[in-house]
Amino acid sequence: MNLIFTWDDIKQILRARRKGILWCSFLFALVTFMSLIFLPLQYEARATFKQSASKVDQTFDLKNLIRTFSSGGSEGTASTLMLSDTVLEKTIEALGLQIETQKDSLWKNLFNNCLAEIGKRPQDRTATTFSDVHFTSEKPFNFTIKKTSETDFIVSSGESVMQGKLGESLRFSDVQFTVNQIDSHDPLTVTVHPLQSLTPKLRQQLTIKPAREDKNLLVIKCRDPHRSRSAQIVNT
């Protein structure tokens, strides 16, 4: 037996279930709205790179590589290079993106979103920052860092304890890093993530395409919850 629905039949079904459809639409809109307002703000930074006719140094440098490929007239090749694992891994290590500190709470995200909606500038994050991170393990590693003076700090994990200085490279267990800034004297637990797990995430944050006004220009955009870090990523 074949069932054939006409447009009138469909309208009758919709009328009969109108309240249910409206309630489902309302709940879906409410859930979507609530999930969005609790997400952290995203700051976008952009940088423009122009072709360079000068001879480029052969050492590995992100900006020089970009200019080299851009001068060849192949935006697709330059974009592929800049989003390659090799370049992204260098950026992640240089900026210390492997080390994750504490995240803002949902209520902090809500407060910042409300400020942004009414035209107010949310307070910039003060964070403990790292650079030149080298981590060989394939599993995350947790350790605690505590500021002991304006220039000194200690790191600990289990029974292992080591002292370090701001701005100086330190090797602790399987990770080597430099601490540039510590925002508090309170102990802070951080997590070091394997390099391979972060390259897809950083690739999703980046947008690379030719500029509309000049196809020889490449525009790099990056979105990140940290205002300063988004700028650092596109300029590294």
PDB file of C-alpha atoms in Angstrom:
ATOM      1  CA  MET A   1       0.000   0.000   0.000  1.00  0.00           C
ATOM      2  CA  ASN A   2       1.474   3.352  -1.065  1.00  0.00           C
ATOM      3  CA  LEU A   3       0.976   6.399   1.133  1.00  0.00           C
ATOM      4  CA  ILE A   4       0.805   9.726  -0.665  1.00  0.00           C
ATOM      5  CA  PHE A   5       1.027  12.969   1.289  1.00  0.00           C
ATOM      6  CA  THR A   6      -0.350  16.114  -0.237  1.00  0.00           C
ATOM      7  CA  TRP A   7       0.553  19.657   0.754  1.00  0.00           C
ATOM      8  CA  ASP A   8      -2.763  19.925   2.623  1.00  0.00           C
ATOM      9  CA  ASP A   9      -1.896  16.813   4.638  1.00  0.00           C
ATOM     10  CA  ILE A  10       1.473  18.294   5.587  1.00  0.00           C
ATOM     11  CA  LYS A  11      -0.134  21.572   6.674  1.00  0.00           C
ATOM     12  CA  GLN A  12      -2.624  19.683   8.851  1.00  0.00           C
ATOM     13  CA  ILE A  13       0.213  17.757  10.520  1.00  0.00           C
ATOM     14  CA  LEU A  14       2.112  20.989  11.175  1.00  0.00           C
ATOM     15  CA  ARG A  15      -0.997  22.649  12.626  1.00  0.00           C
ATOM     16  CA  ALA A  16      -1.642  19.667  14.903  1.00  0.00           C
ATOM     17  CA  ARG A  17       1.945  19.708  16.174  1.00  0.00           C
ATOM     18  CA  ARG A  18       2.421  23.461  16.116  1.00  0.00           C
ATOM     19  CA  LYS A  19       2.908  23.822  19.864  1.00  0.00           C
ATOM     20  CA  GLY A  20       5.459  21.030  19.971  1.00  0.00           C
ATOM     21  CA  ILE A  21       7.384  22.487  17.046  1.00  0.00           C
ATOM     22  CA  LEU A  22       7.396  25.953  18.618  1.00  0.00           C
ATOM     23  CA  TRP A  23       8.611  24.579  21.958  1.00  0.00           C
ATOM     24  CA  CYS A  24      11.387  22.597  20.257  1.00  0.00           C
ATOM     25  CA  SER A  25      12.464  25.664  18.266  1.00  0.00           C
ATOM     26  CA  PHE A  26      12.477  27.795  21.412  1.00  0.00           C
ATOM     27  CA  LEU A  27      14.516  25.255  23.384  1.00  0.00           C
ATOM     28  CA  PHE A  28      17.002  24.847  20.534  1.00  0.00           C
ATOM     29  CA  ALA A  29      17.446  28.634  20.264  1.00  0.00           C
ATOM     30  CA  LEU A  30      17.852  28.927  24.043  1.00  0.00           C
ATOM     31  CA  VAL A  31      20.472  26.162  24.228  1.00  0.00           C
ATOM     32  CA  THR A  32      22.387  27.689  21.311  1.00  0.00           C
ATOM     33  CA  PHE A  33      22.308  31.143  22.886  1.00  0.00           C
ATOM     34  CA  MET A  34      23.416  29.861  26.291  1.00  0.00           C
ATOM     35  CA  SER A  35      26.283  27.878  24.805  1.00  0.00           C
ATOM     36  CA  LEU A  36      27.522  30.876  22.817  1.00  0.00           C
ATOM     37  CA  ILE A  37      27.513  33.380  25.676  1.00  0.00           C
ATOM     38  CA  PHE A  38      29.612  31.048  27.844  1.00  0.00           C
ATOM     39  CA  LEU A  39      32.290  30.598  25.174  1.00  0.00           C
ATOM     40  CA  PRO A  40      35.483  32.662  25.607  1.00  0.00           C
ATOM     41  CA  LEU A  41      35.869  35.778  23.489  1.00  0.00           C
ATOM     42  CA  GLN A  42      37.921  35.379  20.337  1.00  0.00           C
ATOM     43  CA  TYR A  43      40.338  38.121  19.273  1.00  0.00           C
ATOM     44  CA  GLU A  44      41.369  38.322  15.637  1.00  0.00           C
ATOM     45  CA  ALA A  45      44.773  39.550  14.517  1.00  0.00           C
ATOM     46  CA  ARG A  46      45.950  39.907  10.949  1.00  0.00           C
ATOM     47  CA  ALA A  47      49.255  40.403   9.190  1.00  0.00           C
ATOM     48  CA  THR A  48      50.005  41.105   5.529  1.00  0.00           C
ATOM     49  CA  PHE A  49      53.093  39.792   3.775  1.00  0.00           C
ATOM     50  CA  LYS A  50      54.311  41.249   0.487  1.00  0.00           C
ATOM     51  CA  GLN A  51      56.502  39.618  -2.110  1.00  0.00           C
ATOM     52  CA  SER A  52      60.177  40.379  -1.707  1.00  0.00           C
ATOM     53  CA  ALA A  53      62.617  40.517  -4.572  1.00  0.00           C
ATOM     54  CA  SER A  54      65.658  40.428  -2.304  1.00  0.00           C
ATOM     55  CA  LYS A  55      67.624  37.254  -1.805  1.00  0.00           C
ATOM     56  CA  VAL A  56      66.419  35.348   1.198  1.00  0.00           C
ATOM     57  CA  ASP A  57      68.632  33.874   3.879  1.00  0.00           C
ATOM     58  CA  GLN A  58      68.735  30.072   3.775  1.00  0.00           C
ATOM     59  CA  THR A  59      68.188  29.577   7.514  1.00  0.00           C
ATOM     60  CA  PHE A  60      64.776  28.378   8.641  1.00  0.00           C
ATOM     61  CA  ASP A  61      62.717  31.463   9.334  1.00  0.00           C
ATOM     62  CA  LEU A  62      58.941  31.640   8.963  1.00  0.00           C
ATOM     63  CA  LYS A  63      58.754  35.169   7.553  1.00  0.00           C
ATOM     64  CA  ASN A  64      61.575  34.529   5.069  1.00  0.00           C
ATOM     65  CA  LEU A  65      59.932  31.339   3.878  1.00  0.00           C
ATOM     66  CA  ILE A  66      56.636  33.134   3.399  1.00  0.00           C
ATOM     67  CA  ARG A  67      58.268  35.891   1.375  1.00  0.00           C
ATOM     68  CA  THR A  68      60.204  33.363  -0.708  1.00  0.00           C
ATOM     69  CA  PHE A  69      57.090  31.477  -1.764  1.00  0.00           C
ATOM     70  CA  SER A  70      55.045  34.658  -2.178  1.00  0.00           C
ATOM     71  CA  SER A  71      57.624  36.107  -4.568  1.00  0.00           C
ATOM     72  CA  GLY A  72      57.216  32.999  -6.702  1.00  0.00           C
ATOM     73  CA  GLY A  73      53.660  34.044  -7.458  1.00  0.00           C
ATOM     74  CA  SER A  74      52.047  30.952  -5.992  1.00  0.00           C
ATOM     75  CA  GLU A  75      49.679  31.896  -3.173  1.00  0.00           C
ATOM     76  CA  GLY A  76      48.465  28.321  -2.910  1.00  0.00           C
ATOM     77  CA  THR A  77      51.991  27.031  -2.402  1.00  0.00           C
ATOM     78  CA  ALA A  78      52.712  29.690   0.217  1.00  0.00           C
ATOM     79  CA  SER A  79      49.485  28.925   2.058  1.00  0.00           C
ATOM     80  CA  THR A  80      50.243  25.196   2.031  1.00  0.00           C
ATOM     81  CA  LEU A  81      53.725  25.849   3.385  1.00  0.00           C
ATOM     82  CA  MET A  82      52.540  28.164   6.133  1.00  0.00           C
ATOM     83  CA  LEU A  83      49.945  25.628   7.284  1.00  0.00           C
ATOM     84  CA  SER A  84      52.348  22.693   7.132  1.00  0.00           C
ATOM     85  CA  ASP A  85      53.236  20.759  10.266  1.00  0.00           C
ATOM     86  CA  THR A  86      56.855  21.930  10.059  1.00  0.00           C
ATOM     87  CA  VAL A  87      56.004  25.642  10.184  1.00  0.00           C
ATOM     88  CA  LEU A  88      53.192  25.272  12.714  1.00  0.00           C
ATOM     89  CA  GLU A  89      55.355  23.182  15.035  1.00  0.00           C
ATOM     90  CA  LYS A  90      58.075  25.858  14.962  1.00  0.00           C
ATOM     91  CA  THR A  91      55.465  28.494  15.865  1.00  0.00           C
ATOM     92  CA  ILE A  92      54.017  26.386  18.683  1.00  0.00           C
ATOM     93  CA  GLU A  93      57.435  25.761  20.209  1.00  0.00           C
ATOM     94  CA  ALA A  94      58.604  29.374  19.866  1.00  0.00           C
ATOM     95  CA  LEU A  95      55.489  30.797  21.563  1.00  0.00           C
ATOM     96  CA  GLY A  96      55.186  28.087  24.201  1.00  0.00           C
ATOM     97  CA  LEU A  97      51.697  27.080  23.066  1.00  0.00           C
ATOM     98  CA  GLN A  98      52.300  23.527  24.269  1.00  0.00           C
ATOM     99  CA  ILE A  99      52.019  24.665  27.883  1.00  0.00           C
ATOM    100  CA  GLU A 100      48.434  25.249  28.958  1.00  0.00           C
ATOM    101  CA  THR A 101      47.672  27.250  32.067  1.00  0.00           C
ATOM    102  CA  GLN A 102      44.351  27.570  33.861  1.00  0.00           C
ATOM    103  CA  LYS A 103      41.335  28.529  31.787  1.00  0.00           C
ATOM    104  CA  ASP A 104      38.828  31.251  32.600  1.00  0.00           C
ATOM    105  CA  SER A 105      35.626  30.077  34.282  1.00  0.00           C
ATOM    106  CA  LEU A 106      32.292  30.013  32.464  1.00  0.00           C
ATOM    107  CA  TRP A 107      31.122  32.976  34.547  1.00  0.00           C
ATOM    108  CA  LYS A 108      34.219  34.953  33.567  1.00  0.00           C
ATOM    109  CA  ASN A 109      33.466  34.206  29.921  1.00  0.00           C
ATOM    110  CA  LEU A 110      29.868  35.334  30.430  1.00  0.00           C
ATOM    111  CA  PHE A 111      31.005  38.581  32.053  1.00  0.00           C
ATOM    112  CA  ASN A 112      33.456  39.341  29.234  1.00  0.00           C
ATOM    113  CA  ASN A 113      30.822  38.606  26.574  1.00  0.00           C
ATOM    114  CA  CYS A 114      28.373  40.965  28.278  1.00  0.00           C
ATOM    115  CA  LEU A 115      31.011  43.713  28.383  1.00  0.00           C
ATOM    116  CA  ALA A 116      31.738  43.236  24.693  1.00  0.00           C
ATOM    117  CA  GLU A 117      28.022  43.386  23.804  1.00  0.00           C
ATOM    118  CA  ILE A 118      27.575  46.762  25.495  1.00  0.00           C
ATOM    119  CA  GLY A 119      30.702  48.183  23.892  1.00  0.00           C
ATOM    120  CA  LYS A 120      33.037  47.866  26.876  1.00  0.00           C
ATOM    121  CA  ARG A 121      36.534  46.450  26.564  1.00  0.00           C
ATOM    122  CA  PRO A 122      37.069  43.336  28.712  1.00  0.00           C
ATOM    123  CA  GLN A 123      40.140  43.324  30.889  1.00  0.00           C
ATOM    124  CA  ASP A 124      43.139  41.750  29.190  1.00  0.00           C
ATOM    125  CA  ARG A 125      44.266  38.445  30.559  1.00  0.00           C
ATOM    126  CA  THR A 126      47.307  38.436  32.791  1.00  0.00           C
ATOM    127  CA  ALA A 127      48.937  35.112  32.293  1.00  0.00           C
ATOM    128  CA  THR A 128      52.033  33.076  32.957  1.00  0.00           C
ATOM    129  CA  THR A 129      53.791  32.936  29.591  1.00  0.00           C
ATOM    130  CA  PHE A 130      56.355  30.521  28.195  1.00  0.00           C
ATOM    131  CA  SER A 131      58.525  30.337  25.106  1.00  0.00           C
ATOM    132  CA  ASP A 132      61.014  28.035  23.351  1.00  0.00           C
ATOM    133  CA  VAL A 133      59.317  24.856  24.563  1.00  0.00           C
ATOM    134  CA  HIS A 134      60.693  21.457  23.567  1.00  0.00           C
ATOM    135  CA  PHE A 135      58.742  18.407  24.706  1.00  0.00           C
ATOM    136  CA  THR A 136      59.453  14.917  23.374  1.00  0.00           C
ATOM    137  CA  SER A 137      56.916  12.814  25.252  1.00  0.00           C
ATOM    138  CA  GLU A 138      53.726  11.605  23.569  1.00  0.00           C
ATOM    139  CA  LYS A 139      51.675  11.961  26.771  1.00  0.00           C
ATOM    140  CA  PRO A 140      50.693  15.173  28.591  1.00  0.00           C
ATOM    141  CA  PHE A 141      52.862  16.148  31.531  1.00  0.00           C
ATOM    142  CA  ASN A 142      51.697  18.180  34.549  1.00  0.00           C
ATOM    143  CA  PHE A 143      53.859  20.233  36.857  1.00  0.00           C
ATOM    144  CA  THR A 144      53.455  23.086  39.318  1.00  0.00           C
ATOM    145  CA  ILE A 145      55.204  26.426  39.071  1.00  0.00           C
ATOM    146  CA  LYS A 146      55.479  28.962  41.894  1.00  0.00           C
ATOM    147  CA  LYS A 147      57.017  32.418  41.870  1.00  0.00           C
ATOM    148  CA  THR A 148      59.438  32.939  44.762  1.00  0.00           C
ATOM    149  CA  SER A 149      60.820  36.390  43.886  1.00  0.00           C
ATOM    150  CA  GLU A 150      60.704  38.952  41.085  1.00  0.00           C
ATOM    151  CA  THR A 151      63.128  36.869  39.030  1.00  0.00           C
ATOM    152  CA  ASP A 152      63.049  33.364  40.535  1.00  0.00           C
ATOM    153  CA  PHE A 153      60.571  30.489  40.601  1.00  0.00           C
ATOM    154  CA  ILE A 154      60.423  26.801  41.420  1.00  0.00           C
ATOM    155  CA  VAL A 155      58.846  23.970  39.447  1.00  0.00           C
ATOM    156  CA  SER A 156      57.792  20.692  40.970  1.00  0.00           C
ATOM    157  CA  SER A 157      56.204  17.398  39.996  1.00  0.00           C
ATOM    158  CA  GLY A 158      55.874  14.694  42.604  1.00  0.00           C
ATOM    159  CA  GLU A 159      59.154  14.636  44.511  1.00  0.00           C
ATOM    160  CA  SER A 160      61.114  16.423  41.776  1.00  0.00           C
ATOM    161  CA  VAL A 161      61.795  20.109  42.483  1.00  0.00           C
ATOM    162  CA  MET A 162      63.940  22.543  40.501  1.00  0.00           C
ATOM    163  CA  GLN A 163      64.647  26.265  40.683  1.00  0.00           C
ATOM    164  CA  GLY A 164      64.678  28.571  37.661  1.00  0.00           C
ATOM    165  CA  LYS A 165      64.953  32.210  36.618  1.00  0.00           C
ATOM    166  CA  LEU A 166      62.696  34.268  34.376  1.00  0.00           C
ATOM    167  CA  GLY A 167      64.060  34.570  30.864  1.00  0.00           C
ATOM    168  CA  GLU A 168      66.435  31.616  31.188  1.00  0.00           C
ATOM    169  CA  SER A 169      65.959  28.201  29.631  1.00  0.00           C
ATOM    170  CA  LEU A 170      65.213  25.370  32.053  1.00  0.00           C
ATOM    171  CA  ARG A 171      65.021  21.617  31.510  1.00  0.00           C
ATOM    172  CA  PHE A 172      62.682  19.761  33.840  1.00  0.00           C
ATOM    173  CA  SER A 173      61.945  16.077  33.254  1.00  0.00           C
ATOM    174  CA  ASP A 174      61.098  15.667  29.525  1.00  0.00           C
ATOM    175  CA  VAL A 175      60.357  19.323  28.859  1.00  0.00           C
ATOM    176  CA  GLN A 176      62.659  22.272  28.190  1.00  0.00           C
ATOM    177  CA  PHE A 177      61.186  25.765  28.361  1.00  0.00           C
ATOM    178  CA  THR A 178      61.707  29.431  29.194  1.00  0.00           C
ATOM    179  CA  VAL A 179      59.373  31.282  31.563  1.00  0.00           C
ATOM    180  CA  ASN A 180      58.888  34.901  30.501  1.00  0.00           C
ATOM    181  CA  GLN A 181      56.271  36.061  33.002  1.00  0.00           C
ATOM    182  CA  ILE A 182      54.470  34.752  36.088  1.00  0.00           C
ATOM    183  CA  ASP A 183      51.337  36.663  37.039  1.00  0.00           C
ATOM    184  CA  SER A 184      50.931  35.464  40.623  1.00  0.00           C
ATOM    185  CA  HIS A 185      52.863  34.176  43.627  1.00  0.00           C
ATOM    186  CA  ASP A 186      50.261  31.433  44.067  1.00  0.00           C
ATOM    187  CA  PRO A 187      51.187  27.926  42.875  1.00  0.00           C
ATOM    188  CA  LEU A 188      49.963  27.261  39.339  1.00  0.00           C
ATOM    189  CA  THR A 189      49.491  23.814  37.820  1.00  0.00           C
ATOM    190  CA  VAL A 190      50.187  23.695  34.096  1.00  0.00           C
ATOM    191  CA  THR A 191      49.939  20.973  31.471  1.00  0.00           C
ATOM    192  CA  VAL A 192      52.432  20.344  28.671  1.00  0.00           C
ATOM    193  CA  HIS A 193      50.776  18.803  25.615  1.00  0.00           C
ATOM    194  CA  PRO A 194      52.467  16.732  22.895  1.00  0.00           C
ATOM    195  CA  LEU A 195      53.386  18.828  19.879  1.00  0.00           C
ATOM    196  CA  GLN A 196      51.487  16.664  17.395  1.00  0.00           C
ATOM    197  CA  SER A 197      48.184  17.199  19.208  1.00  0.00           C
ATOM    198  CA  LEU A 198      48.322  21.006  18.829  1.00  0.00           C
ATOM    199  CA  THR A 199      49.116  21.471  15.133  1.00  0.00           C
ATOM    200  CA  PRO A 200      45.540  20.679  13.936  1.00  0.00           C
ATOM    201  CA  LYS A 201      44.117  23.120  16.496  1.00  0.00           C
ATOM    202  CA  LEU A 202      46.437  25.940  15.423  1.00  0.00           C
ATOM    203  CA  ARG A 203      45.712  25.206  11.754  1.00  0.00           C
ATOM    204  CA  GLN A 204      41.995  25.727  12.430  1.00  0.00           C
ATOM    205  CA  GLN A 205      42.718  29.106  14.039  1.00  0.00           C
ATOM    206  CA  LEU A 206      44.503  30.406  10.941  1.00  0.00           C
ATOM    207  CA  THR A 207      43.081  31.779   7.704  1.00  0.00           C
ATOM    208  CA  ILE A 208      45.459  32.524   4.827  1.00  0.00           C
ATOM    209  CA  LYS A 209      44.366  33.983   1.500  1.00  0.00           C
ATOM    210  CA  PRO A 210      45.465  36.562  -1.108  1.00  0.00           C
ATOM    211  CA  ALA A 211      44.477  40.168  -0.467  1.00  0.00           C
ATOM    212  CA  ARG A 212      41.639  41.506  -2.601  1.00  0.00           C
ATOM    213  CA  GLU A 213      43.506  44.639  -3.642  1.00  0.00           C
ATOM    214  CA  ASP A 214      46.738  42.867  -4.585  1.00  0.00           C
ATOM    215  CA  LYS A 215      47.105  39.165  -5.342  1.00  0.00           C
ATOM    216  CA  ASN A 216      50.810  39.401  -4.504  1.00  0.00           C
ATOM    217  CA  LEU A 217      49.874  40.082  -0.886  1.00  0.00           C
ATOM    218  CA  LEU A 218      49.025  37.295   1.529  1.00  0.00           C
ATOM    219  CA  VAL A 219      46.771  38.065   4.476  1.00  0.00           C
ATOM    220  CA  ILE A 220      47.111  35.889   7.571  1.00  0.00           C
ATOM    221  CA  LYS A 221      44.356  35.981  10.193  1.00  0.00           C
ATOM    222  CA  CYS A 222      44.352  34.250  13.553  1.00  0.00           C
ATOM    223  CA  ARG A 223      41.599  33.980  16.157  1.00  0.00           C
ATOM    224  CA  ASP A 224      42.555  33.258  19.758  1.00  0.00           C
ATOM    225  CA  PRO A 225      41.084  33.886  23.240  1.00  0.00           C
ATOM    226  CA  HIS A 226      44.266  35.787  24.174  1.00  0.00           C
ATOM    227  CA  ARG A 227      44.461  39.254  22.626  1.00  0.00           C
ATOM    228  CA  SER A 228      48.263  39.443  22.557  1.00  0.00           C
ATOM    229  CA  ARG A 229      48.789  35.813  21.586  1.00  0.00           C
ATOM    230  CA  SER A 230      46.754  36.095  18.386  1.00  0.00           C
ATOM    231  CA  ALA A 231      49.056  38.927  17.286  1.00  0.00           C
ATOM    232  CA  GLN A 232      52.159  36.958  18.256  1.00  0.00           C
ATOM    233  CA  ILE A 233      51.050  33.958  16.201  1.00  0.00           C
ATOM    234  CA  VAL A 234      50.624  35.865  12.928  1.00  0.00           C
ATOM    235  CA  ASN A 235      53.907  37.741  13.435  1.00  0.00           C
ATOM    236  CA  THR A 236      56.141  34.841  14.510  1.00  0.00           C
TER     237      THR A 236
END
